[in-house]
Amino acid sequence: MNKCLICKTEFEPFMTFGQMPIANGFLKKEQFTSEYFFEMEVGCCPACNMFQLINQPDREQMFNENYAFFSGTSKLMGEHFKAFAESVKDDFFKDSNDPFVVEIGSNDGIMLRNFAEWDIRHLGVEPSANVAAVARSKGINTIVEFFDKACAEKIIAENGHADAFIAANVMCHIPYMHSIVEGIKTLLKPNGIAMFEDPYLGKVIEQTTFDQIYDEHVFLFSALSVSKLFAMHDMELIDVKPQVTHGGSMRYILANKGMHKVSPVVGKLISREQELGLDKAETFLAFKNNCEDFRKNLTALIKQIRGTGSKIAGYAATSKSTTIINYCGITAEDIDYICDTTPIKQGKFSPGAHIPVTAHEAFQLDYPEYALLFGYNHSKEIMAKEQGFMDAGGKWIVYVPEVKVI
Ligand code: SAH
Ligand code: TMP
Ligand code: ZN
């Protein structure tokens, strides 16, 4: 029996995706034989409704000086985080004459650069040394550490308490959640605000975007699970704001109990989640069936296209694509290469399936007939950039919200 990472209730996983590699573990040929795999099983706790991975690789295995994900590769995400930073400044810093904001998982500084520009006291906590170095080189205050309660105490000793704690696409990465929430509570002033956004479980269930499940994503949150988790630390969910990023995310705003007004949208979202069945076992069994159908549909489409002799390239070597590729059994026979704009990924091979990753130019210099859009969460930006591919008769294979050719 597995024990819930949040409330210790025992429950059975509802599904396994099989042996999976590290999603961002792009590797060289000589590393193939020592590649790390883990059994990717998932379950949803019947008591606290937290959707979670059953096994997690050690954190240093994923977040280190070779971390392959640089936030700044997307222009639109830059705009998104600018708007996020503006909302923090406008909504929560009005009454403070010297506000202090702490961001965890600050990566290359894509969000904090705004606070730095506005001369607002800020600190990034980022354990992956290579991406943190990029932030530092731009004058963004960053410490290379894993955030937890001890780290929060260190920050307070050096900087005082914070007005705001912010995080994007990182809370869902951290299994030791109680130490994080205690760290947030310790770090914040009594009336301080915590805000974080992550891929939203409701969207994953609705759209069968199971590619949100990979080693780094220990949890997929919902308002149901987040409110129960923070209630264990005498904090409450005061607002929620749906986001279009990463195929559908949710921003959660939290505060110490009784310190801020609770928006009526919180209760509404929780009711909607109950209607959607995010607290029911049968929902996850239906999701499992949907994942299996997805696999059948995508592999059949690829087989049919390859049968005609057409070439398929993968577009964007996203971390999410690692789950799609390995769960569906896609190989280098099916897709010739995956192009990606991130230099650290280029010239390497994709985790697990070992499909070559090339620079974006390889795609533009010799268009294939089809491109499998792994970077669907960036589709607006990518489509705008790739008019030439479409003009040349190129077709996209997409799989959200359904598998099809466009
Ligand atoms: N916020 C950025 C980066 C998300 S990637 C964005 O949304 O684009 C997740 C980041 O969290 C990585 O840079 C990783 O190194 C970092 N991270 C992982 N565990 C962490 C922890 N315990 N504390 C702080 N950062 C962490
Ligand atoms: P993400 O889905 O985890 O945000 O990862 C995005 C990946 O997509 C990253 O490796 C960069 C790549 N990418 C491209 O190759 N071309 C693009 O135009 C965009 C926006 C991203
Ligand atoms: Zn639980």
Tab-separated table of N, CA, C and O in Angstrom, residues 159-197:
chain	number	residue	atom	x	y	z
A	159	ASN	N	17.176	38.985	5.391
A	159	ASN	CA	16.374	40.003	4.683
A	159	ASN	C	15.113	40.453	5.405
A	159	ASN	O	14.422	41.342	4.939
A	160	GLY	N	14.750	39.775	6.486
A	160	GLY	CA	13.466	40.058	7.130
A	160	GLY	C	12.349	39.278	6.464
A	160	GLY	O	12.584	38.511	5.526
A	161	HIS	N	11.113	39.485	6.977
A	161	HIS	CA	9.963	38.736	6.462
A	161	HIS	C	9.513	39.288	5.105
A	161	HIS	O	9.764	40.439	4.775
A	162	ALA	N	8.814	38.437	4.368
A	162	ALA	CA	8.403	38.823	3.008
A	162	ALA	C	6.939	39.246	2.965
A	162	ALA	O	6.115	38.767	3.743
A	163	ASP	N	6.646	40.148	2.024
A	163	ASP	CA	5.256	40.562	1.781
A	163	ASP	C	4.572	39.571	0.857
A	163	ASP	O	3.368	39.375	0.923
A	164	ALA	N	5.369	38.997	-0.040
A	164	ALA	CA	4.769	38.051	-0.993
A	164	ALA	C	5.724	36.904	-1.271
A	164	ALA	O	6.944	37.089	-1.364
A	165	PHE	N	5.135	35.721	-1.399
A	165	PHE	CA	5.852	34.511	-1.817
A	165	PHE	C	5.228	34.135	-3.149
A	165	PHE	O	4.003	34.024	-3.251
A	166	ILE	N	6.045	33.983	-4.188
A	166	ILE	CA	5.476	33.602	-5.482
A	166	ILE	C	6.218	32.388	-6.059
A	166	ILE	O	7.388	32.147	-5.733
A	167	ALA	N	5.520	31.658	-6.883
A	167	ALA	CA	6.106	30.449	-7.478
A	167	ALA	C	5.295	30.087	-8.714
A	167	ALA	O	4.074	30.200	-8.710
A	168	ALA	N	5.992	29.682	-9.757
A	168	ALA	CA	5.290	29.229	-10.964
A	168	ALA	C	5.916	27.929	-11.431
A	168	ALA	O	7.143	27.834	-11.570
A	169	ASN	N	5.091	26.945	-11.619
A	169	ASN	CA	5.543	25.650	-12.145
A	169	ASN	C	6.675	25.055	-11.326
A	169	ASN	O	7.622	24.504	-11.879
A	170	VAL	N	6.593	25.200	-10.030
A	170	VAL	CA	7.598	24.589	-9.166
A	170	VAL	C	6.979	23.944	-7.932
A	170	VAL	O	7.447	22.904	-7.487
A	171	MET	N	5.891	24.494	-7.398
A	171	MET	CA	5.302	23.871	-6.199
A	171	MET	C	4.956	22.413	-6.498
A	171	MET	O	5.172	21.538	-5.664
A	172	CYS	N	4.462	22.162	-7.704
A	172	CYS	CA	4.063	20.797	-8.046
A	172	CYS	C	5.275	19.869	-8.194
A	172	CYS	O	5.119	18.666	-8.338
A	173	HIS	N	6.488	20.445	-8.141
A	173	HIS	CA	7.704	19.644	-8.279
A	173	HIS	C	8.219	19.103	-6.938
A	173	HIS	O	9.183	18.348	-6.915
A	174	ILE	N	7.620	19.542	-5.831
A	174	ILE	CA	8.293	19.328	-4.547
A	174	ILE	C	7.520	18.350	-3.651
A	174	ILE	O	6.435	18.662	-3.170
A	175	PRO	N	8.091	17.156	-3.404
A	175	PRO	CA	7.367	16.160	-2.606
A	175	PRO	C	7.231	16.524	-1.125
A	175	PRO	O	6.235	16.198	-0.505
A	176	TYR	N	8.238	17.210	-0.564
A	176	TYR	CA	8.222	17.518	0.891
A	176	TYR	C	7.414	18.811	1.122
A	176	TYR	O	7.920	19.827	1.569
A	177	MET	N	6.111	18.710	0.815
A	177	MET	CA	5.237	19.879	0.760
A	177	MET	C	5.002	20.525	2.127
A	177	MET	O	4.848	21.733	2.228
A	178	HIS	N	4.992	19.724	3.198
A	178	HIS	CA	4.733	20.343	4.514
A	178	HIS	C	5.869	21.280	4.919
A	178	HIS	O	5.635	22.345	5.480
A	179	SER	N	7.087	20.911	4.582
A	179	SER	CA	8.225	21.792	4.888
A	179	SER	C	8.136	23.075	4.058
A	179	SER	O	8.518	24.164	4.511
A	180	ILE	N	7.600	22.952	2.847
A	180	ILE	CA	7.436	24.129	1.979
A	180	ILE	C	6.365	25.055	2.554
A	180	ILE	O	6.579	26.262	2.689
A	181	VAL	N	5.212	24.483	2.916
A	181	VAL	CA	4.124	25.335	3.420
A	181	VAL	C	4.540	25.963	4.758
A	181	VAL	O	4.291	27.149	5.000
A	182	GLU	N	5.217	25.205	5.600
A	182	GLU	CA	5.724	25.803	6.852
A	182	GLU	C	6.721	26.900	6.547
A	182	GLU	O	6.741	27.944	7.199
A	183	GLY	N	7.552	26.671	5.536
A	183	GLY	CA	8.520	27.685	5.107
A	183	GLY	C	7.817	28.953	4.640
A	183	GLY	O	8.214	30.067	4.989
A	184	ILE	N	6.746	28.793	3.892
A	184	ILE	CA	5.988	29.946	3.384
A	184	ILE	C	5.394	30.718	4.568
A	184	ILE	O	5.501	31.941	4.666
A	185	LYS	N	4.795	29.967	5.490
A	185	LYS	CA	4.127	30.587	6.656
A	185	LYS	C	5.146	31.356	7.521
A	185	LYS	O	4.889	32.464	7.969
A	186	THR	N	6.315	30.743	7.700
A	186	THR	CA	7.371	31.375	8.500
A	186	THR	C	7.892	32.628	7.803
A	186	THR	O	8.128	33.660	8.433
A	187	LEU	N	8.057	32.511	6.504
A	187	LEU	CA	8.677	33.580	5.724
A	187	LEU	C	7.806	34.832	5.622
A	187	LEU	O	8.299	35.965	5.642
A	188	LEU	N	6.488	34.606	5.517
A	188	LEU	CA	5.588	35.739	5.256
A	188	LEU	C	5.311	36.574	6.506
A	188	LEU	O	5.253	36.053	7.618
A	189	LYS	N	5.111	37.866	6.281
A	189	LYS	CA	4.552	38.716	7.338
A	189	LYS	C	3.154	38.165	7.648
A	189	LYS	O	2.555	37.511	6.783
A	190	PRO	N	2.583	38.463	8.835
A	190	PRO	CA	1.276	37.869	9.168
A	190	PRO	C	0.214	38.111	8.092
A	190	PRO	O	-0.608	37.243	7.821
A	191	ASN	N	0.241	39.283	7.453
A	191	ASN	CA	-0.773	39.551	6.410
A	191	ASN	C	-0.211	39.343	4.997
A	191	ASN	O	-0.782	39.810	4.020
A	192	GLY	N	0.909	38.645	4.907
A	192	GLY	CA	1.535	38.402	3.596
A	192	GLY	C	0.696	37.454	2.733
A	192	GLY	O	-0.242	36.816	3.207
A	193	ILE	N	1.108	37.389	1.466
A	193	ILE	CA	0.333	36.640	0.475
A	193	ILE	C	1.247	35.609	-0.195
A	193	ILE	O	2.396	35.919	-0.514
A	194	ALA	N	0.709	34.398	-0.410
A	194	ALA	CA	1.440	33.403	-1.210
A	194	ALA	C	0.655	33.173	-2.492
A	194	ALA	O	-0.568	33.041	-2.463
A	195	MET	N	1.375	33.156	-3.593
A	195	MET	CA	0.720	32.952	-4.885
A	195	MET	C	1.519	31.953	-5.687
A	195	MET	O	2.719	32.134	-5.853
A	196	PHE	N	0.851	30.927	-6.157
A	196	PHE	CA	1.591	30.015	-7.029
A	196	PHE	C	0.673	29.475	-8.109
A	196	PHE	O	-0.544	29.394	-7.934
A	197	GLU	N	1.274	29.134	-9.253
A	197	GLU	CA	0.479	28.534	-10.336
A	197	GLU	C	1.183	27.304	-10.871
A	197	GLU	O	2.416	27.229	-10.887
